[in-house]
Coordinates of C-alpha atoms in Angstrom, one line a residue:
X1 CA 61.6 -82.0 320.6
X2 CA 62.4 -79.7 318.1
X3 CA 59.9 -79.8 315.0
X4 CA 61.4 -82.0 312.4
X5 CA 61.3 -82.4 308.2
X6 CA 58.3 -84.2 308.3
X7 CA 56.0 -84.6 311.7
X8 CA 56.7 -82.3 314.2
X9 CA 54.8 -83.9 316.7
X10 CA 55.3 -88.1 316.2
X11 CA 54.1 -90.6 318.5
X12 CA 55.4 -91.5 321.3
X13 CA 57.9 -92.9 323.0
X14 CA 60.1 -89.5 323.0
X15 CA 63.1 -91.8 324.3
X16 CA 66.2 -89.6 324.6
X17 CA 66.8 -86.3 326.4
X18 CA 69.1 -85.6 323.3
X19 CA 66.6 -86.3 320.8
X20 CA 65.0 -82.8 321.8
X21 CA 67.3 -81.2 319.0
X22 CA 69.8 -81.5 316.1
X23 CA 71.9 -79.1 315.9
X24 CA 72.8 -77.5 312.0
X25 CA 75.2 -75.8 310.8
X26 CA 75.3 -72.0 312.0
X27 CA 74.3 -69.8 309.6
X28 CA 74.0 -65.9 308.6
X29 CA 75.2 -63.9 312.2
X30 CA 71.5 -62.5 314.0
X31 CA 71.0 -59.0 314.3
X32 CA 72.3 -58.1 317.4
X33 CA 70.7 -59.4 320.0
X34 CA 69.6 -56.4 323.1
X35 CA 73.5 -56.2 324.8
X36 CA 73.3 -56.7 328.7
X37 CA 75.0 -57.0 331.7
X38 CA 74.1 -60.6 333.7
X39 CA 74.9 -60.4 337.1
X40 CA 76.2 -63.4 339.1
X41 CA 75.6 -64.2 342.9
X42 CA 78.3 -63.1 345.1
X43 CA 78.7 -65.0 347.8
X44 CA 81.6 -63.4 350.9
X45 CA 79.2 -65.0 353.4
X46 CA 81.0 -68.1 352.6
X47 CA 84.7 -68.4 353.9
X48 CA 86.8 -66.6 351.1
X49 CA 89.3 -69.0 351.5
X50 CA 87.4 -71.6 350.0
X51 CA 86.4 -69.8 347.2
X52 CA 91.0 -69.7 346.2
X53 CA 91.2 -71.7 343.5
X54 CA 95.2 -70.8 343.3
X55 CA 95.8 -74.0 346.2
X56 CA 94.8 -75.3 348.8
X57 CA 93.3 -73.7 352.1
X58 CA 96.4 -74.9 354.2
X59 CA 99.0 -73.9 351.8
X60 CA 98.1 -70.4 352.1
X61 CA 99.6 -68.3 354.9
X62 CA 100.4 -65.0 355.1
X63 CA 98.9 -62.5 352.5
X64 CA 96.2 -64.5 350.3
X65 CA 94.0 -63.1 347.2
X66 CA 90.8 -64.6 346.7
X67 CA 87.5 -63.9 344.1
X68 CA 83.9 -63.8 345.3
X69 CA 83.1 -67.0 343.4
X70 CA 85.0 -70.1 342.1
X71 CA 83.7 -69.1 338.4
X72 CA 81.7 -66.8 336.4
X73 CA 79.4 -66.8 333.9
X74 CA 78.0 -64.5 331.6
X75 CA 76.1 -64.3 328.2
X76 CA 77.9 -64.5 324.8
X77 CA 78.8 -60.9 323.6
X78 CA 77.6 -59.3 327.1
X79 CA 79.4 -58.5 329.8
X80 CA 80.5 -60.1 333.4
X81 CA 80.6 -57.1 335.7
X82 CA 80.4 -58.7 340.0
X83 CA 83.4 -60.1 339.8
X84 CA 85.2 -58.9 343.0
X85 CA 89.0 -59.9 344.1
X86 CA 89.6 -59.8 347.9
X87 CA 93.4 -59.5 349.4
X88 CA 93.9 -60.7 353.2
X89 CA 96.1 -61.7 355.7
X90 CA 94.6 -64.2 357.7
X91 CA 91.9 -62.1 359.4
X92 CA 93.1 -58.6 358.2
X93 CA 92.1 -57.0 355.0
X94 CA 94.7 -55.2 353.1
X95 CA 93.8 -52.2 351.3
X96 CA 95.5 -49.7 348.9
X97 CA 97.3 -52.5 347.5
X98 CA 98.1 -53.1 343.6
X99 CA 96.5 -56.2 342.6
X100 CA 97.6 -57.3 338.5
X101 CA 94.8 -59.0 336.9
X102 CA 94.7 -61.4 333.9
X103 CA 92.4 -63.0 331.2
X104 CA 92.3 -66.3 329.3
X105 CA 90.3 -67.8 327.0
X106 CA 88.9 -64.7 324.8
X107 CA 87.7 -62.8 327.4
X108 CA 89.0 -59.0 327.6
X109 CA 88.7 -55.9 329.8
X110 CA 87.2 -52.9 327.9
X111 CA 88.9 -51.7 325.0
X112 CA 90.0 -55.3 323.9
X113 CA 92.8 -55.5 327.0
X114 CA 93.7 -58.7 328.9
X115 CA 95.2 -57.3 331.8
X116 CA 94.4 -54.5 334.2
X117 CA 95.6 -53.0 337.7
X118 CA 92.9 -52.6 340.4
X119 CA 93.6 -51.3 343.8
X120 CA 92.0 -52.8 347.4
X121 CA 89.5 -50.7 349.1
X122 CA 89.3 -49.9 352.8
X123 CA 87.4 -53.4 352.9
X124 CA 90.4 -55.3 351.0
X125 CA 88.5 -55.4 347.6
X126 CA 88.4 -54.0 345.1
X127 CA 85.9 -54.5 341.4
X128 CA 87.2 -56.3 338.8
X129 CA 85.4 -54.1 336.3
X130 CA 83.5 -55.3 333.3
X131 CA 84.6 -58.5 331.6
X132 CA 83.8 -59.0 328.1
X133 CA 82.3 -62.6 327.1
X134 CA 83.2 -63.6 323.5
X135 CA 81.3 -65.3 321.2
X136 CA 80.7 -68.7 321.4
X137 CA 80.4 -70.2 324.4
X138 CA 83.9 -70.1 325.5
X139 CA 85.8 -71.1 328.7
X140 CA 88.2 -68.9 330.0
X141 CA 90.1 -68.0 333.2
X142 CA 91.1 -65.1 335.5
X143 CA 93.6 -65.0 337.6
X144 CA 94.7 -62.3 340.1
X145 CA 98.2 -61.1 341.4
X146 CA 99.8 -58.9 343.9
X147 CA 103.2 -58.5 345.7
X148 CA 104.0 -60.8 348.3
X149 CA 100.7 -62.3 348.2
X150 CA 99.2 -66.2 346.8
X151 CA 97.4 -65.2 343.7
X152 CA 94.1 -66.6 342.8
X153 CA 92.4 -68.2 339.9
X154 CA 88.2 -68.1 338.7
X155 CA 86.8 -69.5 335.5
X156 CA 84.8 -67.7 333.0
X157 CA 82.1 -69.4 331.1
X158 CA 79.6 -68.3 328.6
X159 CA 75.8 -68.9 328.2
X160 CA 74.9 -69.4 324.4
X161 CA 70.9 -69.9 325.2
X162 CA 68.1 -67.5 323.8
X163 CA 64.5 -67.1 324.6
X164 CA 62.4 -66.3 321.4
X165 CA 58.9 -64.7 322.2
X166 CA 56.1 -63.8 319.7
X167 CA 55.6 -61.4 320.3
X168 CA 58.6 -59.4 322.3
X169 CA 61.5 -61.3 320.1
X170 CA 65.0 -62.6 321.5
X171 CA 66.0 -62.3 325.0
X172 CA 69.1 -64.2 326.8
X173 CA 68.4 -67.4 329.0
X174 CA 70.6 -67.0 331.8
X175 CA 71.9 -70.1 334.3
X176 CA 72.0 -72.1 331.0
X177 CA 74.9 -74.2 330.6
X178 CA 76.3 -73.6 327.4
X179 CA 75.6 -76.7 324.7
X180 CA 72.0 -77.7 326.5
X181 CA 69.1 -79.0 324.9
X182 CA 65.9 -76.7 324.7
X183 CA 63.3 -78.4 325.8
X184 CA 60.4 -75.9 326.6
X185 CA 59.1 -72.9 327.6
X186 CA 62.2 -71.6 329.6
X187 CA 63.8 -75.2 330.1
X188 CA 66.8 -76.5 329.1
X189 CA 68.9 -80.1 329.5
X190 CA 72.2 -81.0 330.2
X191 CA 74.0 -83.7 331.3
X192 CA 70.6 -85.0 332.6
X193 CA 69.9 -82.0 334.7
X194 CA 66.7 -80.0 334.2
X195 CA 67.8 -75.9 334.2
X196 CA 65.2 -73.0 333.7
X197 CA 66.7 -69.6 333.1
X198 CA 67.0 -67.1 335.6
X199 CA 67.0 -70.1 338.3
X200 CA 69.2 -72.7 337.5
X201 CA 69.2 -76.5 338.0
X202 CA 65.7 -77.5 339.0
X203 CA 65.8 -81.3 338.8
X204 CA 68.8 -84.0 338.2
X205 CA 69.2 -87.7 337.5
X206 CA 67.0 -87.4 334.2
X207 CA 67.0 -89.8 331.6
X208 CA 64.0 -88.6 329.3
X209 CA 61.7 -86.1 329.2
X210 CA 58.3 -86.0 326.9
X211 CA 56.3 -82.7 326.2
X212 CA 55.4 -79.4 328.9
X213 CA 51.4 -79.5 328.3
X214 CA 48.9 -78.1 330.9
X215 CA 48.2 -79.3 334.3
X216 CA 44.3 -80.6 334.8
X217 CA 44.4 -79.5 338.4
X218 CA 46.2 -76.2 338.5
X219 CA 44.8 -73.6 336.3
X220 CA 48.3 -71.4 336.6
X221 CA 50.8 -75.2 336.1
X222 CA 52.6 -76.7 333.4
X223 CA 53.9 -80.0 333.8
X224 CA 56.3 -82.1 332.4
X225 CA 57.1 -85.3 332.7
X226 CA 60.0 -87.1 333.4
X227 CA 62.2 -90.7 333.3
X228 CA 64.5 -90.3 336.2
X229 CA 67.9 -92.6 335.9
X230 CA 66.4 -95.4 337.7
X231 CA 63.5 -95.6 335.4
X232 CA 60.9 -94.1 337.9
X233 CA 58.7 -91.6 336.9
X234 CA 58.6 -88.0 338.3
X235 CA 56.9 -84.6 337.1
X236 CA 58.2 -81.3 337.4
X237 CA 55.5 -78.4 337.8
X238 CA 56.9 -74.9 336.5
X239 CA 54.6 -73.1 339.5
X240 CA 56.7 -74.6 342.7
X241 CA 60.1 -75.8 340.3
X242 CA 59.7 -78.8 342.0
X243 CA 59.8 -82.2 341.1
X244 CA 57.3 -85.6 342.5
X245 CA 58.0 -89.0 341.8
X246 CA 55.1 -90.7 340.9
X247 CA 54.5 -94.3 341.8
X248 CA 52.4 -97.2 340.1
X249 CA 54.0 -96.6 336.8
X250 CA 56.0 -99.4 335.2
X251 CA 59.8 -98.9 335.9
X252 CA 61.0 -97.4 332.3
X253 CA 57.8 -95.9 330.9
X254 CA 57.8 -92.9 328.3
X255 CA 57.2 -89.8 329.5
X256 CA 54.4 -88.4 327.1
X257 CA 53.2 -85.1 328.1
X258 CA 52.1 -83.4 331.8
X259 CA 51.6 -86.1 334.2
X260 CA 51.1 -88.6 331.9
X261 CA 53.4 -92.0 330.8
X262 CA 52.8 -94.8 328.7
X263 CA 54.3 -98.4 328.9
X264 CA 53.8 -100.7 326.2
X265 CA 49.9 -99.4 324.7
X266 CA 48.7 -98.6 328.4
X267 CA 48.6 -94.8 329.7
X268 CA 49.1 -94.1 333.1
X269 CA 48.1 -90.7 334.9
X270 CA 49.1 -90.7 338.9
X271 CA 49.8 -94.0 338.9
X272 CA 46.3 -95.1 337.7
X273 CA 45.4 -96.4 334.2
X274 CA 43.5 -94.0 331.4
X275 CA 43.7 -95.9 328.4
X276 CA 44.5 -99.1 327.5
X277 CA 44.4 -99.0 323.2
X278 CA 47.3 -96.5 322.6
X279 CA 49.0 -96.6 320.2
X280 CA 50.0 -92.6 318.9
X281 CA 49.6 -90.0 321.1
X282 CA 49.3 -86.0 319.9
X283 CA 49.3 -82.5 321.4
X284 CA 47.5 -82.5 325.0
X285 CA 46.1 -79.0 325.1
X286 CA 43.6 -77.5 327.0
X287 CA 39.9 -78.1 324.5
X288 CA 38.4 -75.3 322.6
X289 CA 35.7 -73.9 324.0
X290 CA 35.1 -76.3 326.9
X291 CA 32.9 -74.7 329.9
X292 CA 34.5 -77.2 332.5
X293 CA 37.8 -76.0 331.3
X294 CA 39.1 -79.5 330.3
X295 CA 42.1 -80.9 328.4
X296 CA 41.9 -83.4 325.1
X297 CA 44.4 -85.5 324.3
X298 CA 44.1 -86.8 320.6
X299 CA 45.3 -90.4 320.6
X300 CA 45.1 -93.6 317.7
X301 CA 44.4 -96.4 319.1
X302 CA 46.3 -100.3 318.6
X303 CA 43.4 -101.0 316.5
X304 CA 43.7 -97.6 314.2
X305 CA 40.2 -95.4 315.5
X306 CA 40.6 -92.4 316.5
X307 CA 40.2 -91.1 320.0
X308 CA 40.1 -89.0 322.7
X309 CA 41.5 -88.7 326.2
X310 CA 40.0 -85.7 328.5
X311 CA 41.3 -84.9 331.8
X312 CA 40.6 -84.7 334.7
X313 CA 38.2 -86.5 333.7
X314 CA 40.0 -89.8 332.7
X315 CA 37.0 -90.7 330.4
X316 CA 37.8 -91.9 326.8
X317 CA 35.9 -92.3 323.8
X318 CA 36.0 -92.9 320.0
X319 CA 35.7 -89.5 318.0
X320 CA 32.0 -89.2 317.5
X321 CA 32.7 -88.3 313.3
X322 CA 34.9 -91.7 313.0
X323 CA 33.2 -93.9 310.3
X324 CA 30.9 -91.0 308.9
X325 CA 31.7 -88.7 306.1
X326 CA 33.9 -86.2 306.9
X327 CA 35.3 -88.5 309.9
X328 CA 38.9 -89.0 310.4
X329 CA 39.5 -92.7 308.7
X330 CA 41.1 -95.9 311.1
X331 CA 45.1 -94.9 311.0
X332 CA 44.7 -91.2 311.1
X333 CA 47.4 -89.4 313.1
X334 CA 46.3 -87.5 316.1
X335 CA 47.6 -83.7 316.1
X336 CA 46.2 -81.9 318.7
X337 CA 43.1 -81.4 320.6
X338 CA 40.5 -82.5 319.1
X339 CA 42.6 -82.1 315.8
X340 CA 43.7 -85.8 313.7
X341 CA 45.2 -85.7 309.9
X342 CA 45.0 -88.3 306.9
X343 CA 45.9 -88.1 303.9
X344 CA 46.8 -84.6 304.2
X345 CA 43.5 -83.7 305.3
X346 CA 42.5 -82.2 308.6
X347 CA 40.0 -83.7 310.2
X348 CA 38.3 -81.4 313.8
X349 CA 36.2 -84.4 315.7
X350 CA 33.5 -84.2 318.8
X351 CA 33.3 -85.8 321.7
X352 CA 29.1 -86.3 321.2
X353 CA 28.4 -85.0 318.0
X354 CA 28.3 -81.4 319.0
X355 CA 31.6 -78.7 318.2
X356 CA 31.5 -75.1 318.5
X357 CA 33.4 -74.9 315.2
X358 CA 31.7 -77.4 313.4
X359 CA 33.4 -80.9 312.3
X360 CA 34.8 -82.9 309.7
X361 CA 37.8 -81.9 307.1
X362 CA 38.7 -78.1 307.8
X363 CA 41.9 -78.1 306.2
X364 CA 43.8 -80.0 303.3
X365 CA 47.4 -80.9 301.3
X366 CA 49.1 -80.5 304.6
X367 CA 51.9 -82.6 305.0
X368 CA 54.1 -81.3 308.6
X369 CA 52.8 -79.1 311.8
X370 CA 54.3 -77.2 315.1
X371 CA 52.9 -77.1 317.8
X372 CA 48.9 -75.9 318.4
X373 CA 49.4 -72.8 320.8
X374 CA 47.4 -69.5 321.5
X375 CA 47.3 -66.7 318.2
X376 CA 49.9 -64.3 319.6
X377 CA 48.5 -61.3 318.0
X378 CA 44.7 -61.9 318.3
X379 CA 43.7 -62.6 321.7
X380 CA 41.3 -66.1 322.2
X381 CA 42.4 -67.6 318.5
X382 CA 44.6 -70.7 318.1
X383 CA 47.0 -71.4 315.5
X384 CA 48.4 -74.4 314.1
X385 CA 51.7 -73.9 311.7
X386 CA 51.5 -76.1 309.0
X387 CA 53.3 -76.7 305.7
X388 CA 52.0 -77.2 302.4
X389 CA 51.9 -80.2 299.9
X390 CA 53.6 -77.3 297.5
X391 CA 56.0 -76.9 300.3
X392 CA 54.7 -73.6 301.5
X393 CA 54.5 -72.6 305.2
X394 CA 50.8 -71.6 306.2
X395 CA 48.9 -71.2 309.4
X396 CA 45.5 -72.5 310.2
X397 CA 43.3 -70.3 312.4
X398 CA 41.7 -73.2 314.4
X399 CA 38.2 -71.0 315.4
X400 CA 37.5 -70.1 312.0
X401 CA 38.5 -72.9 310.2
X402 CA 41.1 -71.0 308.0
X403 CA 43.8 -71.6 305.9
X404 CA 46.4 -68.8 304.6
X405 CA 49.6 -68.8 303.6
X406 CA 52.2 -67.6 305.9
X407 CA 53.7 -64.4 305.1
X408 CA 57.5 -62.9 304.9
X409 CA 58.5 -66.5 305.7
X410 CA 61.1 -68.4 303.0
X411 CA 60.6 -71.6 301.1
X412 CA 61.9 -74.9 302.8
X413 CA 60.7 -73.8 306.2
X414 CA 59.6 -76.1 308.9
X415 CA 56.6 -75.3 311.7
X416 CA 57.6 -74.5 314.9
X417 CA 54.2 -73.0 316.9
X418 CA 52.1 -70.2 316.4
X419 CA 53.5 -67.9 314.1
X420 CA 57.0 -69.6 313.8
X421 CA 59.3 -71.2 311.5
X422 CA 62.4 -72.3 310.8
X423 CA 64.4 -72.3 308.0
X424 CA 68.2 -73.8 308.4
X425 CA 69.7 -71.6 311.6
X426 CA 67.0 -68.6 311.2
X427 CA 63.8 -68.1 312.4
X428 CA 61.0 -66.4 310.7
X429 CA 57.4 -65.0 311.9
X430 CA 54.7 -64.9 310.0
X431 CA 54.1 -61.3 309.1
X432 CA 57.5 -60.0 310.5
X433 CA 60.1 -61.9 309.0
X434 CA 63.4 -63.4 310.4
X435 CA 63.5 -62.7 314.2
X436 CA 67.0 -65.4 315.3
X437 CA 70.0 -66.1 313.3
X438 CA 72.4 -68.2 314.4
X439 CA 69.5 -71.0 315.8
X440 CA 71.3 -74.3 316.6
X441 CA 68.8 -76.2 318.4
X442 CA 65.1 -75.6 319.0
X443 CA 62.3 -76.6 321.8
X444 CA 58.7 -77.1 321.4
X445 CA 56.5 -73.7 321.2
X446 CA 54.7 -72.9 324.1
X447 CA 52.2 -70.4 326.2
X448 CA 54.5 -68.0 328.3
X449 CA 51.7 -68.7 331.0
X450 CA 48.4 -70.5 331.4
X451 CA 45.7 -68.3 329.3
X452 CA 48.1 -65.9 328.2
X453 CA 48.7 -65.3 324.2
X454 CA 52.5 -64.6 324.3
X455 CA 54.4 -67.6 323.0
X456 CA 57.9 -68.6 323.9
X457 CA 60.1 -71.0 322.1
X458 CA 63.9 -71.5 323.6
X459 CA 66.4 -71.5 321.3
X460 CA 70.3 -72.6 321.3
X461 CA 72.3 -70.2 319.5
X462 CA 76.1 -69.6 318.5
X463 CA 77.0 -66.3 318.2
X464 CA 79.2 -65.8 315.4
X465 CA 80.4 -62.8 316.0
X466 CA 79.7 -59.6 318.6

């Protein structure tokens, strides 16, 4: 879910696969993004008649052209350069022959043409050179003709998804259909398919997804939780791209984060229950300085105390500080970790009384937060983005207890994670600047890998222009 006005992280039930984003209005065109070529899989092994998209197999006899794939895809303002055009009579390749080829859609050949001539190799094919993708997102066509031969016809589409990494900045998400929702890390949504870039489709039949957080058993997993169609509950793990239905979960619960789902104020984690009492849930996240390397989830309960889930171990407890001065008071929302806010105020809890950064309020007028990830720039810090009562974007340094305003980063903003913000259609780091124009949707900030300090948020863009 992409941070919003006022909490970025609200409590669950995350109940659409749409609510991940709202788009807004496009706005200033990004500094060009790095220009590449994405190259699509070619696939003769499979009969080339079946890849004619011109008619069908058993209209075609004599002389027939066909393209390596059905379609193409490539990334707004890059290039398509694998498409390949094929002419053959029955089993024989032609070659030397003149084959006329044509563009639709926006699409051009260099130098801004729509046509151009090729001629068949020895092996009957011949390149169909580079193929410019406009801006976009469009769909387009090309088709291929040749004397005395049944033309062909591929589609063109474009891929309007970006990855933004602090720090590294912009990079294309390829096998992104164009429109989908960011969801996290390098996952996307569509049309209740699950795609990661560079791969793909990686799960289908989803109905709603809640947040990527840490595995408890894999030290090298994310997980993330899903609703399939039929109200059955599966995770995906980003280490084997798989996905694992998970029984003993009430048909139709929320997906909250990893492999955990609530139904009603119960929580389940592989089919077993945790917790009983919830009622809000925040950011599951592996715990500060924890030897045994476990993970806190924040939660409030039905009756409004504050408290704490860790995994693996299942155990819960009421935050040692609640009810003493300093402590988090009965209705406080639970951020993250060991993190809950009141009244503006930040409140760090224990689980026994002991914390290596100390307890109580260590932050106040803050009124909206990202997500809690790893300090990009300082290796084994945590920031937490947060605006300001005055409206000002700031980030908290969670091992020193530290507040400061964020730099190079405009009025109006909202928290994204670590270092980010956003501000309308831009994004801005903390320090840097604007690093993405043209932002139309936005997923939840998160670690690039388990105990690494890079941070990757995926974007949806619309290139205005190339």
């Amino acid at each position: 879910m992409s941070p919003a006005a006022h909490l970025p992280r609200p409590p669950v039930p995350r109940t659409s696969v749409a609510s991940r984003a709202s788009p807004v209005p496009a706005g200033a065109p990004a500094p060009g993004p790095a220009r590449r070529t994405f190259l699509h899989a070619a696939a003769w092994s499979v009969p080339a008649i079946a890849l004619v998209s011109a008619s069908p197999a058993a209209a075609v006899s004599g002389p027939a052209l066909t393209f390596s794939s059905a379609s193409y895809a490539g990334v707004a303002c890059a290039a398509i350069v694998d498409a390949v055009v094929r002419l053959a009579d029955g089993t024989e390749v032609v070659a030397g022959a003149t084959v006329v080829l044509q563009l639709a859609g926006g699409y051009t050949f260099d130098a801004g043409a729509v046509t151009a001539t090729v001629v068949t190799g020895g092996d009957g094919t011949a390149s169909c050179g580079a193929i410019h993708v406009p801006a976009g997102g469009a769909a387009g066509s090309i088709a291929a003709t040749a004397s005395g031969a049944t033309g062909a016809t591929a589609t063109l589409t474009a891929f309007d998804a970006r990855l933004l990494a602090s720090p590294r900045g912009l990079s294309d998400a390829d096998l992104i259909p164009v429109g989908a929702t960011p969801v996290a890390l390098d996952l996307y949504l569509s049309a209740g398919a699950l795609y990661r870039s560079g791969v793909g489709a990686v799960a289908t039949g989803i109905d709603a997804v809640g947040a990527l957080a840490p595995s408890a058993d894999d030290a090298s997993a994310f997980l993330l939780p899903l609703r399939l169609g039929d109200g059955s509950a599966a995770v995906f793990d980003t280490v084997s791209n798989t996905t694992s239905t998970i029984g003993g979960i009430p048909s139709d619960a929320t997906p909250v984060a990893a492999d955990l789902f609530l139904s009603d104020s119960t929580l389940y984690r592989g089919g077993a229950v945790v917790a009983s009492d919830v009622d809000a849930c925040g950011q599951l996240i592996e715990h500060d300085a924890d030897a045994a390397a476990r993970l806190y989830l924040p939660y409030r309960a039905t009756d409004g105390t504050p408290r704490l889930l860790r995994l693996p171990d299942g155990d819960t407890r009421t935050a040692f500080e609640y009810g003493t001065a300093g402590g988090p008071p009965a209705g406080a929302t639970p951020v993250a970790d060991d993190l809950f806010i009141a009244a503006g105020a930040l409140h760090r809890v224990s689980w026994d009384g002991t914390s290596a950064f100390g307890a109580g309020v260590v932050a106040s007028g803050i009124v909206s937060w990202g997500a809690l990830t790893p300090n990009p720039v300082y290796a084994g810090e945590r920031l937490l983005p947060v605006i300001t009562t005055a409206g000002e974007a700031a980030v908290f340094m969670v091992s020193g207890n530290t507040l400061r305003l964020a730099r190079s980063v405009p009025a109006g903003a909202a928290a994204v994670g670590a270092d980010l913000f956003r501000v309308g259609s831009t994004i801005h780091q903390d320090g840097v600047g604007l690093v993405a124009s043209d932002v139309t949707a936005v997923g939840d900030a998160s670690p690039a890998s388990r105990g690494g300090s890079r941070v990757v948020v995926p974007l949806g863009s619309a290139v205005a222009s190339c």
